[in-house]
mmCIF file of C-alpha atoms in Angstrom:
data_model
loop_
_atom_site.group_PDB
_atom_site.id
_atom_site.type_symbol
_atom_site.label_atom_id
_atom_site.label_comp_id
_atom_site.label_asym_id
_atom_site.label_seq_id
_atom_site.Cartn_x
_atom_site.Cartn_y
_atom_site.Cartn_z
ATOM 1 C CA PHE X 69 -116.279 2.169 -1.481
ATOM 2 C CA SER X 70 -116.506 -1.536 -0.728
ATOM 3 C CA SER X 71 -116.069 -2.417 2.936
ATOM 4 C CA SER X 72 -113.477 -5.086 2.106
ATOM 5 C CA THR X 73 -109.917 -4.510 3.200
ATOM 6 C CA LEU X 74 -107.136 -4.004 0.712
ATOM 7 C CA VAL X 75 -105.815 -7.479 1.390
ATOM 8 C CA GLU X 76 -109.337 -8.987 1.015
ATOM 9 C CA SER X 77 -109.627 -7.064 -2.352
ATOM 10 C CA ILE X 78 -106.260 -8.453 -3.529
ATOM 11 C CA ASP X 79 -107.182 -11.998 -2.567
ATOM 12 C CA ALA X 80 -110.582 -11.698 -4.312
ATOM 13 C CA LEU X 81 -108.953 -10.460 -7.507
ATOM 14 C CA LEU X 82 -106.503 -13.363 -7.495
ATOM 15 C CA ASN X 83 -109.412 -15.712 -7.267
ATOM 16 C CA GLU X 84 -111.037 -14.095 -10.353
ATOM 17 C CA LEU X 85 -107.905 -14.585 -12.529
ATOM 18 C CA SER X 86 -107.335 -17.687 -14.730
ATOM 19 C CA PRO X 87 -104.561 -20.028 -13.422
ATOM 20 C CA VAL X 88 -102.001 -18.679 -15.828
ATOM 21 C CA GLU X 89 -102.895 -15.037 -14.914
ATOM 22 C CA ARG X 90 -102.816 -15.913 -11.258
ATOM 23 C CA LYS X 91 -99.270 -17.518 -11.524
ATOM 24 C CA ILE X 92 -97.971 -14.458 -13.428
ATOM 25 C CA PHE X 93 -99.530 -11.856 -11.099
ATOM 26 C CA THR X 94 -98.522 -13.559 -7.846
ATOM 27 C CA GLY X 95 -95.012 -13.950 -9.221
ATOM 28 C CA ARG X 96 -94.845 -10.279 -10.217
ATOM 29 C CA LEU X 97 -96.308 -9.237 -6.845
ATOM 30 C CA ALA X 98 -93.943 -11.465 -4.874
ATOM 31 C CA ALA X 99 -97.101 -12.854 -3.229
ATOM 32 C CA GLU X 100 -95.727 -16.307 -2.712
ATOM 33 C CA GLY X 101 -92.115 -15.595 -1.894
ATOM 34 C CA ASP X 102 -89.519 -13.930 -4.124
ATOM 35 C CA LEU X 103 -90.301 -11.523 -6.828
ATOM 36 C CA LYS X 104 -90.116 -13.316 -10.226
ATOM 37 C CA THR X 105 -88.908 -11.693 -13.349
ATOM 38 C CA LEU X 106 -90.583 -11.777 -16.749
ATOM 39 C CA ALA X 107 -87.893 -14.308 -17.909
ATOM 40 C CA ASP X 108 -88.404 -16.511 -14.786
ATOM 41 C CA LEU X 109 -92.155 -16.779 -15.591
ATOM 42 C CA GLY X 110 -91.665 -17.156 -19.227
ATOM 43 C CA ASP X 111 -89.397 -20.175 -18.577
ATOM 44 C CA GLU X 112 -91.863 -21.697 -16.116
ATOM 45 C CA LEU X 113 -94.812 -21.335 -18.467
ATOM 46 C CA GLY X 114 -92.898 -22.072 -21.719
ATOM 47 C CA VAL X 115 -93.658 -18.698 -23.317
ATOM 48 C CA SER X 116 -91.668 -15.637 -24.222
ATOM 49 C CA ARG X 117 -90.709 -12.839 -21.859
ATOM 50 C CA GLU X 118 -92.770 -10.484 -24.081
ATOM 51 C CA ARG X 119 -95.839 -12.701 -23.789
ATOM 52 C CA ILE X 120 -95.590 -12.543 -19.940
ATOM 53 C CA ARG X 121 -95.229 -8.769 -20.110
ATOM 54 C CA GLN X 122 -98.357 -8.516 -22.252
ATOM 55 C CA ILE X 123 -100.477 -10.640 -19.885
ATOM 56 C CA GLU X 124 -99.256 -8.677 -16.901
ATOM 57 C CA ALA X 125 -100.021 -5.391 -18.614
ATOM 58 C CA ARG X 126 -103.539 -6.619 -19.416
ATOM 59 C CA ILE X 127 -104.164 -7.530 -15.757
ATOM 60 C CA VAL X 128 -102.871 -4.112 -14.488
ATOM 61 C CA GLU X 129 -105.082 -2.327 -17.034
ATOM 62 C CA ARG X 130 -108.146 -4.384 -15.911
ATOM 63 C CA LEU X 131 -107.333 -3.528 -12.284
ATOM 64 C CA ARG X 132 -107.091 0.221 -13.014
ATOM 65 C CA SER X 133 -110.357 0.296 -14.866
ATOM 66 C CA GLU X 134 -112.486 -2.250 -12.970
ATOM 67 C CA GLN X 135 -111.268 -2.336 -9.402
ATOM 68 C CA PRO X 136 -112.271 0.764 -7.219
ATOM 69 C CA TRP X 137 -109.694 -0.203 -4.575
ATOM 70 C CA ALA X 138 -106.958 0.458 -7.140
ATOM 71 C CA SER X 139 -107.758 4.140 -7.245
ATOM 72 C CA ARG X 140 -108.645 4.198 -3.496
ATOM 73 C CA LEU X 141 -105.083 3.092 -2.688
ATOM 74 C CA SER X 142 -103.735 6.269 -4.238
ATOM 75 C CA GLU X 143 -106.356 8.468 -2.520
ATOM 76 C CA GLN X 144 -105.753 6.921 0.938
ATOM 77 C CA LEU X 145 -101.939 7.388 0.732
ATOM 78 C CA GLU X 146 -102.294 10.891 -0.537
ATOM 79 C CA SER X 147 -104.580 11.757 2.353
ATOM 80 C CA LEU X 148 -102.253 10.210 4.898
ATOM 81 C CA LEU X 149 -99.183 11.954 3.602
ATOM 82 C CA ARG X 150 -100.754 15.353 3.224
ATOM 83 C CA GLU X 151 -99.439 17.882 5.809
ATOM 84 C CA ARG X 152 -97.737 15.026 7.648
ATOM 85 C CA THR X 153 -94.970 15.908 10.118
ATOM 86 C CA GLY X 154 -93.428 12.450 10.570
ATOM 87 C CA PRO X 155 -92.708 9.213 8.598
ATOM 88 C CA LEU X 156 -95.552 7.008 7.463
ATOM 89 C CA TYR X 157 -94.378 3.687 8.589
ATOM 90 C CA LEU X 158 -96.103 0.655 6.949
ATOM 91 C CA GLU X 159 -96.734 -0.911 10.390
ATOM 92 C CA ASP X 160 -98.744 2.159 11.211
ATOM 93 C CA LEU X 161 -101.150 1.922 8.148
ATOM 94 C CA PRO X 162 -103.778 -0.242 9.905
ATOM 95 C CA ARG X 163 -103.913 2.215 12.873
ATOM 96 C CA GLU X 164 -104.360 5.168 10.410
ATOM 97 C CA SER X 165 -107.072 3.298 8.378
ATOM 98 C CA PRO X 166 -108.637 -0.170 9.009
ATOM 99 C CA TRP X 167 -108.774 -0.577 5.206
ATOM 100 C CA PHE X 168 -104.948 -1.466 5.444
ATOM 101 C CA ASP X 169 -105.539 -4.262 7.955
ATOM 102 C CA GLY X 170 -103.203 -7.217 7.139
ATOM 103 C CA ILE X 171 -100.986 -5.371 4.693
ATOM 104 C CA THR X 172 -98.132 -5.256 7.169
ATOM 105 C CA GLU X 173 -97.482 -8.955 6.660
ATOM 106 C CA ARG X 174 -97.054 -8.334 2.914
ATOM 107 C CA PRO X 175 -94.721 -5.440 2.474
ATOM 108 C CA ARG X 176 -93.332 -6.657 -0.809
ATOM 109 C CA VAL X 177 -96.822 -7.167 -2.322
ATOM 110 C CA PHE X 178 -97.692 -3.549 -1.186
ATOM 111 C CA GLU X 179 -94.472 -2.319 -2.784
ATOM 112 C CA GLN X 180 -95.272 -4.006 -6.063
ATOM 113 C CA LEU X 181 -98.849 -2.814 -6.138
ATOM 114 C CA LEU X 182 -97.660 0.729 -5.774
ATOM 115 C CA ASP X 183 -95.146 0.214 -8.473
ATOM 116 C CA ARG X 184 -97.694 -1.179 -10.961
ATOM 117 C CA LEU X 185 -100.948 0.450 -10.013
ATOM 118 C CA VAL X 186 -100.229 3.934 -8.631
ATOM 119 C CA THR X 187 -98.393 6.015 -11.083
ATOM 120 C CA ASN X 188 -99.841 9.580 -10.618
ATOM 121 C CA PRO X 189 -98.822 10.538 -8.052
ATOM 122 C CA ARG X 190 -96.208 7.904 -7.402
ATOM 123 C CA PHE X 191 -95.589 6.305 -3.955
ATOM 124 C CA TYR X 192 -92.882 4.037 -2.885
ATOM 125 C CA VAL X 193 -91.977 1.632 -0.019
ATOM 126 C CA LEU X 194 -88.579 2.424 1.483
ATOM 127 C CA GLN X 195 -86.752 -0.037 3.714
ATOM 128 C CA LEU X 196 -84.594 1.926 6.171
ATOM 129 C CA GLN X 197 -82.764 -0.446 8.336
ATOM 130 C CA ASP X 198 -85.376 -2.993 9.480
ATOM 131 C CA ARG X 199 -88.504 -0.796 8.942
ATOM 132 C CA PHE X 200 -90.639 -0.204 5.922
ATOM 133 C CA LEU X 201 -92.234 3.255 5.303
ATOM 134 C CA VAL X 202 -94.332 4.770 2.604
ATOM 135 C CA SER X 203 -93.119 7.871 0.798
ATOM 136 C CA ARG X 204 -93.380 10.000 -2.359
ATOM 137 C CA VAL X 205 -89.693 9.440 -2.974
ATOM 138 C CA SER X 206 -87.901 6.340 -4.234
ATOM 139 C CA MET X 207 -84.913 4.758 -2.576
ATOM 140 C CA ASP X 208 -82.650 6.371 -5.157
ATOM 141 C CA THR X 209 -84.056 9.716 -4.402
ATOM 142 C CA TRP X 210 -83.737 9.143 -0.646
ATOM 143 C CA ARG X 211 -80.027 8.388 -1.159
ATOM 144 C CA SER X 212 -79.540 11.563 -3.245
ATOM 145 C CA ILE X 213 -81.420 13.580 -0.450
ATOM 146 C CA ILE X 214 -78.961 12.253 2.122
ATOM 147 C CA SER X 215 -75.866 13.086 0.028
ATOM 148 C CA GLU X 216 -77.122 16.441 -1.144
ATOM 149 C CA SER X 217 -78.200 17.416 2.399
ATOM 150 C CA LEU X 218 -74.755 16.577 3.729
ATOM 151 C CA ALA X 219 -73.162 18.578 0.932
ATOM 152 C CA GLN X 220 -75.284 21.581 1.804
ATOM 153 C CA LEU X 221 -74.318 21.382 5.473
ATOM 154 C CA ARG X 222 -70.688 21.234 4.600
ATOM 155 C CA GLN X 223 -71.013 24.388 2.603
ATOM 156 C CA VAL X 224 -72.448 26.382 5.427
ATOM 157 C CA ALA X 225 -70.611 24.798 8.342
ATOM 158 C CA PRO X 226 -67.512 26.977 8.103
ATOM 159 C CA GLN X 227 -69.673 30.027 8.693
ATOM 160 C CA GLY X 228 -70.853 28.649 11.912
ATOM 161 C CA ILE X 229 -74.288 27.104 12.129
ATOM 162 C CA THR X 230 -76.486 26.098 15.151
ATOM 163 C CA ARG X 231 -78.397 22.940 15.707
ATOM 164 C CA ASN X 232 -81.641 24.747 15.151
ATOM 165 C CA GLN X 233 -80.323 26.220 11.856
ATOM 166 C CA VAL X 234 -79.344 22.613 10.815
ATOM 167 C CA ASP X 235 -82.853 21.524 11.536
ATOM 168 C CA GLU X 236 -84.382 24.346 9.585
ATOM 169 C CA LEU X 237 -82.102 23.675 6.560
ATOM 170 C CA LEU X 238 -83.030 19.990 6.520
ATOM 171 C CA LYS X 239 -86.700 20.788 6.781
ATOM 172 C CA GLN X 240 -86.447 23.237 3.925
ATOM 173 C CA TYR X 241 -84.601 20.765 1.698
ATOM 174 C CA ALA X 242 -86.914 17.845 2.522
ATOM 175 C CA THR X 243 -89.974 20.052 1.714
ATOM 176 C CA ALA X 244 -88.409 21.022 -1.568
ATOM 177 C CA ARG X 245 -87.913 17.302 -2.458
ATOM 178 C CA ALA X 246 -91.675 16.642 -1.681
ATOM 179 C CA CYS X 247 -91.059 14.622 1.495
ATOM 180 C CA PRO X 248 -91.310 17.087 4.445
ATOM 181 C CA GLU X 249 -92.313 14.226 6.716
ATOM 182 C CA LEU X 250 -88.780 12.646 6.290
ATOM 183 C CA TRP X 251 -86.636 15.557 7.460
ATOM 184 C CA ASP X 252 -86.136 14.061 10.908
ATOM 185 C CA LEU X 253 -85.087 10.835 9.482
ATOM 186 C CA VAL X 254 -82.572 12.724 7.276
ATOM 187 C CA ARG X 255 -81.094 14.281 10.432
ATOM 188 C CA GLU X 256 -81.019 10.957 12.169
ATOM 189 C CA HIS X 257 -79.263 9.367 9.235
ATOM 190 C CA LEU X 258 -76.626 12.176 9.232
ATOM 191 C CA SER X 259 -76.241 12.164 13.056
ATOM 192 C CA ASP X 260 -72.882 10.432 13.035
ATOM 193 C CA ARG X 261 -71.540 13.102 10.623
ATOM 194 C CA LEU X 262 -72.763 16.036 12.751
ATOM 195 C CA ARG X 263 -70.661 17.450 15.667
ATOM 196 C CA PHE X 264 -71.893 20.404 17.751
ATOM 197 C CA GLY X 265 -69.857 22.347 20.321
ATOM 198 C CA THR X 266 -70.418 25.351 22.572
ATOM 199 C CA ALA X 267 -69.640 28.796 21.047
ATOM 200 C CA THR X 268 -67.375 31.152 23.011
ATOM 201 C CA ASN X 269 -70.371 33.382 23.772
ATOM 202 C CA GLY X 270 -72.323 30.446 25.075
#
């Protein structure tokens, strides 16, 4: 692999694109501010939304076939998430691998790269409160994990359940949803809904 960081590789790619391609790709990556829609860019460039989509698709296809860092991105994240026991925060990526140096200042660009380049397996950037983390589950899936975990706990609560049993259930459910590293965050998110007391036998 090239010794260039991910950020350096992105910047080098942008320099290789034509002015129109660069405008489209930076807009679609939110590289210079807000994320721009196909319609926004079509209006700016005086072409149809479909034409913008075609140009973007051509750039992405070129990236996948010609840029080794595009496949390296998937490999690096898969390696970092494999057998992980805690969340993979975006701010920790450079400590995990120097290849990610500088990416913490571009969370939206990173999110859009994952959305456009890495499709098998999929990775997502989740914003939970004021922190970004990388996961195999989308924001919608995260919300469903929270609601379904709460529903499961409500089902078993009348039978009497210990704190350790709650932890074990949340671990099992997060593992079944392909995000075992997030179980502790699920518990933290549900903490204001959980109340524990002392049983009569201590």
